[in-house]
Short mmCIF file of C-alpha atoms in Angstrom, two decimals:
data_model
loop_
_atom_site.label_atom_id
_atom_site.label_comp_id
_atom_site.label_asym_id
_atom_site.label_seq_id
_atom_site.Cartn_x
_atom_site.Cartn_y
_atom_site.Cartn_z
CA MET A 85 -12.58 16.65 25.17
CA VAL A 86 -8.68 16.71 26.04
CA ARG A 87 -6.94 18.02 22.80
CA GLY A 88 -4.07 16.58 21.43
CA VAL A 89 -5.13 13.02 22.19
CA ILE A 90 -6.05 10.90 18.51
CA ARG A 91 -9.36 9.62 19.26
CA THR A 92 -9.71 7.14 16.41
CA VAL A 93 -11.23 3.47 17.99
CA SER A 94 -9.51 2.08 14.61
CA ASN A 95 -12.19 -0.16 14.72
CA THR A 96 -13.31 -0.92 11.02
CA ASN A 97 -10.32 -3.25 9.33
CA VAL A 98 -7.24 -5.24 10.32
CA VAL A 99 -5.04 -6.14 7.72
CA PHE A 100 -1.42 -8.25 7.98
CA TRP A 101 1.52 -6.15 6.76
CA ARG A 102 5.04 -7.16 7.47
CA GLY A 103 4.80 -9.44 10.66
CA MET A 104 2.07 -7.70 12.54
CA LEU A 105 -1.97 -6.95 11.91
CA LEU A 106 -2.46 -3.55 11.24
CA ALA A 107 -5.96 -2.04 13.16
CA THR A 108 -7.44 0.67 11.12
CA LYS A 109 -10.36 3.61 11.04
CA GLU A 110 -10.01 6.36 8.10
CA ASP A 111 -10.57 9.16 10.61
CA GLY A 112 -7.48 8.23 12.31
CA PRO A 113 -3.77 6.40 11.60
CA PRO A 114 -3.00 2.56 11.78
CA PHE A 115 -2.06 0.94 14.92
CA ALA A 116 0.16 -2.27 15.17
CA MET A 117 -0.56 -5.29 16.80
CA ASP A 118 0.97 -8.46 17.67
CA PRO A 119 -0.85 -11.36 15.29
CA VAL A 120 -0.15 -13.70 17.87
CA THR A 121 -1.31 -12.33 21.00
CA LEU A 122 -3.56 -9.61 19.86
CA GLU A 123 -1.55 -6.83 22.39
CA THR A 124 -1.42 -3.37 21.20
CA VAL A 125 2.45 -2.38 20.07
CA GLY A 126 0.87 1.48 18.94
CA ARG A 127 0.34 4.10 16.86
CA TYR A 128 2.42 3.10 13.35
CA ASP A 129 3.63 5.61 11.32
CA PHE A 130 5.68 3.21 8.95
CA GLU A 131 9.18 4.08 11.24
CA GLY A 132 8.59 7.78 10.25
CA GLN A 133 7.36 7.62 6.89
CA VAL A 134 3.54 8.87 7.09
CA GLU A 135 2.73 11.34 8.47
CA SER A 136 -1.29 12.07 7.29
CA PRO A 137 -3.61 12.20 10.77
CA THR A 138 -5.91 9.79 8.73
CA PHE A 139 -5.34 6.81 7.19
CA THR A 140 -7.66 4.29 4.94
CA ALA A 141 -9.46 1.07 6.24
CA HIS A 142 -8.68 -0.43 3.21
CA PRO A 143 -5.22 -0.25 1.30
CA LYS A 144 -4.57 -2.18 -1.42
CA PHE A 145 -1.91 -4.62 -1.61
CA ASP A 146 -0.68 -5.55 -4.97
CA PRO A 147 -0.21 -9.54 -5.50
CA ASN A 148 2.77 -8.57 -8.46
CA THR A 149 5.38 -6.22 -6.72
CA GLY A 150 3.81 -6.94 -3.14
CA GLU A 151 3.31 -3.03 -2.32
CA MET A 152 0.54 -1.60 0.27
CA VAL A 153 -0.94 1.30 -1.90
CA CYS A 154 -2.59 3.45 0.68
CA PHE A 155 -4.22 6.87 1.16
CA GLY A 156 -5.56 9.36 3.31
CA TYR A 157 -8.99 11.70 3.04
CA GLU A 158 -9.47 14.83 5.26
CA ALA A 159 -5.35 14.65 5.86
CA GLY A 160 -4.53 18.11 6.13
CA GLY A 161 -4.90 19.37 9.95
CA ASP A 162 -5.75 17.19 12.32
CA GLY A 163 -8.12 15.00 10.20
CA HIS A 164 -11.25 15.97 11.79
CA ASP A 165 -11.62 19.95 10.38
CA GLY A 166 -13.11 19.54 7.08
CA SER A 167 -9.62 19.69 4.99
CA CYS A 168 -9.98 18.56 1.11
CA ASP A 169 -6.67 17.43 1.24
CA ILE A 170 -5.88 13.70 -0.22
CA VAL A 171 -2.10 12.00 0.20
CA VAL A 172 -1.61 8.76 -1.19
CA TYR A 173 1.44 6.39 0.13
CA THR A 174 3.14 3.74 -2.07
CA ILE A 175 4.96 1.25 0.37
CA ASP A 176 7.35 -1.46 -1.16
CA LYS A 177 7.19 -4.95 0.15
CA HIS A 178 10.64 -4.15 2.25
CA GLY A 179 8.32 -1.42 4.31
CA VAL A 180 10.51 1.71 2.16
CA LYS A 181 7.71 4.49 1.18
CA THR A 182 8.78 4.68 -2.05
CA GLU A 183 5.73 7.76 -3.48
CA GLU A 184 3.47 10.16 -1.54
CA CYS A 185 1.45 13.03 -3.54
CA TRP A 186 -1.00 15.16 -1.98
CA TYR A 187 -3.74 16.15 -4.01
CA LYS A 188 -7.14 18.41 -3.82
CA ALA A 189 -10.47 17.04 -3.42
CA PRO A 190 -13.44 19.40 -4.89
CA PHE A 191 -15.27 19.05 -1.07
CA CYS A 192 -14.49 17.22 1.56
CA GLY A 193 -16.24 13.91 1.49
CA MET A 194 -16.09 10.23 2.75
CA ILE A 195 -13.87 8.26 0.63
CA HIS A 196 -14.01 4.85 1.99
CA ASP A 197 -12.42 2.28 -0.28
CA CYS A 198 -10.54 2.80 -3.36
CA GLY A 199 -9.43 0.18 -6.82
CA LEU A 200 -6.11 -0.66 -7.62
CA SER A 201 -5.05 -1.40 -10.86
CA GLU A 202 -1.39 -1.55 -12.69
CA ASN A 203 -1.05 1.73 -13.38
CA TYR A 204 -3.92 3.74 -11.13
CA LEU A 205 -5.31 4.25 -7.82
CA VAL A 206 -9.31 5.29 -8.36
CA LEU A 207 -10.68 6.73 -5.15
CA PRO A 208 -14.72 6.92 -5.06
CA MET A 209 -15.85 10.10 -3.22
CA THR A 210 -19.66 9.73 -1.54
CA PRO A 211 -21.08 12.31 -1.62
CA LEU A 212 -21.65 12.44 2.23
CA LYS A 213 -19.97 15.92 3.49
CA CYS A 214 -18.09 16.87 5.97
CA THR A 215 -20.14 20.26 7.95
CA SER A 216 -18.65 23.45 8.95
CA VAL A 217 -15.72 23.22 12.17
CA GLU A 218 -18.27 25.64 13.40
CA ASN A 219 -21.68 23.17 13.70
CA MET A 220 -19.15 20.25 14.78
CA LYS A 221 -17.99 22.80 17.71
CA ASN A 222 -21.61 23.02 18.28
CA GLY A 223 -22.95 19.36 18.66
CA GLY A 224 -23.38 18.90 14.92
CA ASN A 225 -22.50 15.81 13.19
CA HIS A 226 -19.15 15.45 11.34
CA PHE A 227 -20.78 14.12 8.14
CA ALA A 228 -24.35 15.52 6.44
CA TRP A 229 -25.53 13.43 3.27
CA ASP A 230 -26.53 15.82 0.14
CA PRO A 231 -28.92 14.04 -2.18
CA ASN A 232 -28.04 16.61 -4.76
CA GLU A 233 -24.60 16.19 -4.82
CA ASP A 234 -23.07 13.84 -7.37
CA GLN A 235 -20.57 10.59 -6.70
CA LEU A 236 -17.23 11.17 -7.82
CA TYR A 237 -14.43 9.55 -8.89
CA GLY A 238 -10.54 10.82 -8.30
CA ILE A 239 -8.25 8.90 -10.71
CA VAL A 240 -4.50 9.36 -9.63
CA PRO A 241 -1.02 7.70 -10.71
CA ARG A 242 0.23 5.29 -8.99
CA ARG A 243 3.81 6.19 -9.60
CA GLY A 244 5.23 9.84 -10.23
CA GLY A 245 2.19 11.57 -9.25
CA LYS A 246 1.75 14.88 -9.34
CA PRO A 247 -0.98 17.68 -7.35
CA GLU A 248 -2.29 18.40 -10.71
CA ASP A 249 -2.31 14.67 -11.92
CA ILE A 250 -6.00 13.94 -10.13
CA VAL A 251 -9.06 13.62 -13.01
CA TRP A 252 -12.52 13.83 -10.93
CA LEU A 253 -15.53 12.12 -12.76
CA ARG A 254 -18.83 12.68 -11.91
CA ALA A 255 -21.60 10.66 -12.21
CA ASP A 256 -25.69 10.80 -10.71
CA ASN A 257 -26.00 11.22 -6.77
CA GLY A 258 -25.74 7.84 -4.80
CA PHE A 259 -23.79 6.08 -1.97
CA HIS A 260 -20.72 4.47 -2.46
CA GLY A 261 -20.20 0.48 -1.57
CA HIS A 262 -17.07 -1.55 -0.97
CA VAL A 263 -14.71 -2.40 -4.18
CA ALA A 264 -14.94 -5.19 -6.19
CA GLY A 265 -12.43 -5.19 -8.40
CA CYS A 266 -10.42 -3.20 -10.70
CA TYR A 267 -8.37 -3.38 -13.35
CA GLU A 268 -7.27 -1.86 -17.16
CA ASN A 269 -8.61 -3.36 -20.51
CA SER A 270 -6.59 -3.75 -23.33
CA ASP A 271 -7.55 0.44 -24.58
CA GLY A 272 -5.78 1.25 -21.62
CA HIS A 273 -9.27 2.08 -19.36
CA ILE A 274 -9.89 1.17 -15.89
CA VAL A 275 -13.10 -1.07 -15.22
CA PHE A 276 -13.76 -0.14 -11.59
CA ASP A 277 -16.77 -2.26 -9.76
CA LEU A 278 -18.40 -1.73 -7.14
CA THR A 279 -22.01 -1.54 -5.15
CA ILE A 280 -23.97 1.54 -5.17
CA ALA A 281 -26.78 2.11 -2.97
CA SER A 282 -30.02 4.42 -4.13
CA ASP A 283 -29.91 6.56 -0.82
CA ASN A 284 -28.12 7.41 2.17
CA VAL A 285 -27.06 4.76 3.81
CA PHE A 286 -25.76 6.04 6.97
CA PHE A 287 -28.83 7.31 8.14
CA PHE A 288 -27.25 8.83 11.36
CA PHE A 289 -25.43 11.60 9.30
CA PRO A 290 -28.76 13.13 7.42
CA PRO A 291 -28.82 15.98 5.50
CA LEU A 292 -28.40 19.24 7.37
CA ASN A 293 -31.31 20.49 9.32
CA THR A 294 -32.87 17.39 9.23
CA PRO A 295 -33.73 14.63 11.74
CA SER A 296 -32.11 11.19 10.76
CA SER A 297 -34.35 8.40 9.38
CA THR A 298 -34.89 5.27 10.51
CA LEU A 299 -33.06 1.89 10.29
CA SER A 300 -35.90 0.58 8.36
CA LYS A 301 -35.72 2.94 5.70
CA ARG A 302 -31.59 2.01 5.40
CA ASN A 303 -32.41 -1.86 5.29
CA ALA A 304 -34.80 -0.70 2.21
CA LEU A 305 -32.32 0.26 -0.09
CA THR A 306 -31.14 -1.21 -2.73
CA SER A 307 -27.69 -1.85 -3.71
CA PRO A 308 -26.46 -3.53 -7.14
CA THR A 309 -22.84 -3.59 -8.35
CA TYR A 310 -21.61 -1.35 -10.97
CA ARG A 311 -19.14 -1.65 -13.45
CA TRP A 312 -17.80 1.91 -14.36
CA ILE A 313 -15.01 2.13 -17.73
CA LEU A 314 -13.23 4.98 -16.60
CA ASP A 315 -10.70 6.91 -19.19
CA PRO A 316 -7.66 8.31 -17.37
CA SER A 317 -7.58 10.77 -20.07
CA THR A 318 -11.21 12.06 -20.08
CA PRO A 319 -11.02 15.98 -19.00
CA THR A 320 -12.19 16.76 -15.21
CA ASN A 321 -15.78 16.91 -13.77
CA THR A 322 -16.77 14.91 -17.03
CA ARG A 323 -20.14 13.07 -16.54
CA ILE A 324 -20.27 9.17 -17.19
CA THR A 325 -22.54 6.81 -16.63
CA PRO A 326 -22.25 2.98 -15.44
CA SER A 327 -20.91 0.40 -18.27
CA SER A 328 -23.33 -2.30 -17.24
CA VAL A 329 -24.94 -3.00 -13.70
CA PHE A 330 -25.38 -6.65 -11.97
CA ASP A 331 -28.85 -6.49 -10.49
CA ILE A 332 -27.99 -8.34 -7.48
CA ASN A 333 -28.70 -6.82 -3.89
CA GLY A 334 -25.42 -6.80 -1.69
CA GLU A 335 -22.25 -5.77 0.11
CA PHE A 336 -19.02 -6.30 1.20
CA SER A 337 -18.01 -7.60 -2.24
CA ARG A 338 -14.70 -10.04 -2.13
CA ILE A 339 -12.39 -11.07 -4.78
CA ASP A 340 -9.12 -13.96 -5.13
CA ASP A 341 -6.97 -11.16 -4.01
CA ARG A 342 -4.45 -12.50 -5.77
CA PHE A 343 -6.28 -11.14 -8.98
CA VAL A 344 -5.90 -7.66 -7.34
CA THR A 345 -5.05 -5.52 -10.21
CA LYS A 346 -6.23 -7.99 -12.88
CA LYS A 347 -8.84 -8.89 -15.13
CA TYR A 348 -11.16 -11.44 -12.54
CA ASN A 349 -14.09 -12.76 -13.09
CA HIS A 350 -15.67 -14.25 -9.73
CA PHE A 351 -16.93 -12.07 -6.77
CA TRP A 352 -18.57 -12.99 -3.52
CA GLN A 353 -20.94 -10.69 -1.44
CA VAL A 354 -23.39 -11.05 1.67
CA GLN A 355 -26.67 -10.64 -0.26
CA ILE A 356 -30.07 -8.84 0.94
CA ASP A 357 -33.09 -11.16 -0.12
CA PRO A 358 -36.26 -9.90 0.98
CA SER A 359 -37.75 -12.61 -0.59
CA LYS A 360 -36.96 -15.09 2.43
CA PRO A 361 -38.51 -15.51 5.48
CA TYR A 362 -36.98 -13.42 8.47
CA ASP A 363 -38.36 -14.17 11.67
CA PHE A 364 -38.65 -10.52 13.33
CA GLN A 365 -40.75 -12.26 16.40
CA LYS A 366 -37.20 -14.29 17.42
CA CYS A 367 -34.59 -12.11 16.30
CA GLY A 368 -35.50 -8.36 16.51
CA SER A 369 -34.67 -5.79 13.88
CA PRO A 370 -31.49 -6.99 11.80
CA ALA A 371 -29.09 -4.16 13.30
CA GLY A 372 -26.37 -4.93 10.76
CA GLY A 373 -28.46 -4.96 7.93
CA LEU A 374 -30.77 -7.75 6.73
CA PHE A 375 -27.88 -9.72 5.00
CA ASN A 376 -29.44 -13.08 4.83
CA SER A 377 -27.72 -14.67 1.95
CA LEU A 378 -24.50 -15.65 0.59
CA GLY A 379 -23.42 -15.56 -2.82
CA HIS A 380 -20.85 -15.73 -5.39
CA PHE A 381 -21.33 -14.35 -8.87
CA THR A 382 -19.16 -14.25 -12.43
CA TRP A 383 -19.20 -11.32 -14.79
CA ASP A 384 -18.83 -13.28 -17.85
CA GLY A 385 -22.03 -15.43 -17.73
CA ARG A 386 -23.71 -13.44 -14.79
CA GLU A 387 -24.17 -16.50 -12.74
CA LYS A 388 -25.71 -16.25 -9.37
CA ASP A 389 -24.84 -19.46 -6.64
CA VAL A 390 -26.21 -18.15 -3.45
CA TYR A 391 -26.76 -19.84 0.11
CA TRP A 392 -29.67 -19.02 2.62
CA ALA A 393 -28.88 -20.15 5.81
CA GLY A 394 -32.32 -19.69 7.39
CA PRO A 395 -35.16 -17.26 9.09
CA THR A 396 -32.88 -16.69 11.99
CA THR A 397 -29.15 -15.66 10.79
CA THR A 398 -27.30 -13.16 8.75
CA PHE A 399 -23.59 -13.07 7.36
CA GLN A 400 -20.96 -10.83 7.77
CA GLU A 401 -17.79 -9.85 5.28
CA PRO A 402 -16.90 -13.24 3.65
CA VAL A 403 -13.33 -13.52 3.42
CA PHE A 404 -11.34 -16.25 0.44
CA VAL A 405 -8.58 -17.76 1.09
CA PRO A 406 -6.77 -19.91 -1.37
CA ARG A 407 -6.31 -23.60 -1.78
CA GLY A 408 -2.88 -25.06 -0.87
CA THR A 409 -2.24 -21.41 0.46
CA SER A 410 1.35 -21.02 0.97
CA SER A 411 4.14 -19.26 3.12
CA ALA A 412 4.79 -15.46 2.91
CA ASP A 413 8.19 -15.57 3.58
CA PRO A 414 9.77 -12.87 1.48
CA LYS A 415 12.57 -15.33 0.27
CA SER A 416 10.32 -18.17 -0.61
CA GLU A 417 9.91 -19.06 -4.29
CA PRO A 418 7.03 -17.43 -6.79
CA GLU A 419 3.94 -19.41 -6.81
CA PRO A 420 2.47 -21.35 -9.66
CA ALA A 421 -0.11 -19.06 -12.16
CA PRO A 422 -3.20 -19.24 -9.21
CA VAL A 423 -6.47 -20.64 -11.03
CA GLU A 424 -9.10 -17.70 -9.99
CA GLY A 425 -11.71 -18.77 -7.04
CA ASP A 426 -9.76 -22.24 -6.56
CA GLY A 427 -9.79 -22.51 -2.67
CA TYR A 428 -12.27 -21.78 0.06
CA LEU A 429 -14.83 -18.95 1.65
CA LEU A 430 -14.92 -18.31 5.23
CA VAL A 431 -17.68 -16.20 6.81
CA LEU A 432 -19.26 -15.32 10.00
CA LEU A 433 -22.67 -16.46 10.69
CA ASN A 434 -25.07 -14.40 13.27
CA HIS A 435 -27.43 -16.79 14.67
CA LEU A 436 -29.56 -13.74 15.84
CA ASP A 437 -31.67 -16.26 17.97
CA GLU A 438 -29.87 -17.31 19.99
CA LEU A 439 -26.93 -14.70 20.15
CA ARG A 440 -23.92 -16.39 18.65
CA ASN A 441 -22.25 -17.23 16.22
CA ASP A 442 -20.33 -19.59 13.65
CA ILE A 443 -17.44 -19.66 11.21
CA LEU A 444 -18.67 -21.57 7.80
CA ILE A 445 -16.74 -22.84 5.34
CA PHE A 446 -17.15 -23.47 1.99
CA ASP A 447 -15.86 -24.58 -1.41
CA ALA A 448 -15.91 -20.45 -2.95
CA LEU A 449 -17.23 -21.98 -6.84
CA GLU A 450 -20.22 -24.08 -5.08
CA LEU A 451 -21.92 -22.00 -2.32
CA ALA A 452 -25.13 -23.53 -2.54
CA LYS A 453 -24.11 -27.15 -1.76
CA GLY A 454 -23.37 -25.29 2.01
CA PRO A 455 -21.03 -25.10 3.84
CA ILE A 456 -18.08 -27.98 3.95
CA ALA A 457 -17.89 -27.52 7.70
CA ALA A 458 -18.40 -25.03 10.89
CA ILE A 459 -16.91 -23.46 13.13
CA HIS A 460 -18.75 -23.04 16.80
CA MET A 461 -17.70 -20.20 17.94
CA PRO A 462 -17.58 -20.20 21.82
CA PHE A 463 -18.42 -16.28 23.21
CA LYS A 464 -20.56 -14.11 20.99
CA LEU A 465 -19.31 -11.24 18.17
CA LYS A 466 -20.64 -8.05 17.61
CA LEU A 467 -21.89 -7.38 14.54
CA GLY A 468 -18.53 -6.13 13.02
CA LEU A 469 -17.77 -4.51 9.17
CA HIS A 470 -14.49 -6.10 8.21
CA GLY A 471 -11.63 -8.50 8.30
CA ASN A 472 -9.08 -10.99 6.70
CA PHE A 473 -7.77 -14.36 6.49
CA VAL A 474 -3.99 -14.61 7.60
CA ASP A 475 -2.04 -17.71 7.56
CA GLN A 476 -0.36 -19.24 10.64
CA ARG A 477 2.83 -19.91 8.29
CA ASP A 478 2.87 -16.28 7.35
CA ILE A 479 2.82 -15.22 10.78
CA ASP A 480 5.45 -18.12 11.49
CA ALA A 481 8.02 -16.77 8.94
CA TRP A 482 7.62 -13.04 10.10
CA GLN A 483 7.81 -13.97 13.85
CA LEU A 484 11.33 -15.22 13.02
CA LEU A 485 12.37 -12.03 11.23
CA ARG A 486 11.21 -9.40 14.30
CA LYS A 487 12.79 -11.10 16.28
CA GLU A 488 15.22 -8.89 18.71
CA ASP A 489 17.84 -10.60 16.88
CA GLY A 490 15.86 -11.14 13.58
CA GLU A 491 17.04 -9.96 10.10
CA VAL A 492 14.25 -6.83 10.07
CA GLY A 493 13.42 -6.69 14.27
CA PRO A 494 10.84 -5.89 16.19
CA VAL A 495 7.70 -4.04 14.98
CA ARG A 496 8.25 -0.18 16.26
CA LYS A 497 5.41 1.75 16.87
CA ALA A 498 5.60 6.01 16.28
CA GLU A 499 7.85 7.58 18.33
CA ARG A 500 7.21 11.33 16.79
CA PRO A 501 4.13 13.03 17.65
CA LEU A 502 1.78 14.08 14.40
CA LYS A 503 2.30 17.31 12.83
CA TRP A 504 -1.16 18.93 14.25
CA GLN A 505 -0.17 17.89 18.03
CA VAL A 506 3.00 19.15 17.72
CA ALA A 507 1.13 22.98 16.73
CA LEU A 508 -1.43 22.40 19.59
CA GLU A 509 2.32 21.69 21.87
CA LYS A 510 3.64 24.78 20.54
CA GLU A 511 0.79 26.46 21.83
CA GLY A 512 1.34 25.10 25.51
CA VAL A 513 -2.83 23.07 24.97
CA ASP A 514 -3.12 20.18 27.58
CA GLY A 515 -3.23 17.07 26.97
CA MET A 516 0.21 17.06 25.32
CA ASN A 517 1.69 14.10 26.49
CA GLY A 518 2.57 10.27 26.03
CA THR A 519 -1.50 9.12 25.59
CA MET A 520 -0.87 11.08 21.85
CA LEU A 521 1.29 8.21 21.03
CA GLU A 522 -0.80 5.23 21.96
#
């Protein structure tokens, strides 16, 4: 292995930001892509403003302000050495960094997703702990599940944060999934909703000195949706219990993104329904999880609207698309107040017996009626994790701004190496060449 070369594969999520696609994976920096050609532009550091070696796969976008709020964990050193550092950034709609604060975690654990309210960022830290550098040098795993450790929730202010401001709240052991919604109630407390599995989802990262478990055991886990009411003024290390549990077994929650930071009611998930038949003979074991149903749920009435596509299919993560989506041209007029859930749900359907995929389009509030359209993909897609919808009108508007003579100009890839690369270069380590920026 060549030291000094960024090793992330940037294959967890892709988001649209100021005329570019950002490919992200939390063990490294983001990489910019052309949204039309999908060609790689290069490592993106927000024009020299973001120096963390790691960057979340789930940045949050405030629809009210146009800000991106993002973070990196294991953010000290080279991003692979068990650092307990967490950095939180805010980038405004003009691409300018307005907030940066570094915090310490009680241990180095995975923080895959986050919740954004009007005034706070919530960081759920899973007890999947980074092992020692010595263990990794000897060929051991980067992470190890700790069944005796709590799940933690770090709360930090969105504006004016200081290192001492972080509050860590503790709850019984569990494995965090993905966040649905996050907002503040009338008391100023944070309502935070996410799926939590009953045991280690990443069976390939077992506890130290323990053999890996099996895919079948992972597929047997339950993953309800938990609602937490978090008080930002609570002392650190206070133990908390969930406010309520929505007893559905699913993952990859999505909401109407126009309601990020706001009180919301509707959310969508892929579901695991063992009562539905699955054809193991034709399809084999579902490596990506037995997500055989697609569900729409409401918090107020605990309504369940579910669609099942058949015994040889599974779903990938859905995405909500507002009806009549208009251009996000920075100069466009404000849109009228949105009606939550008024739009479509897009989802990839895996035909595991035929090794092909469809994109199904639903009325977002009437899934059980079945799709209103289907796009038959001309090629097979691998089982993936995340995705997002980008309106062509948004791409067109930004293409004009991103021209050589445009108002914003072309996307500029990172020009400076990361701090840990500079340190290696001073030591004269091999590998310090142009590849470190790609």
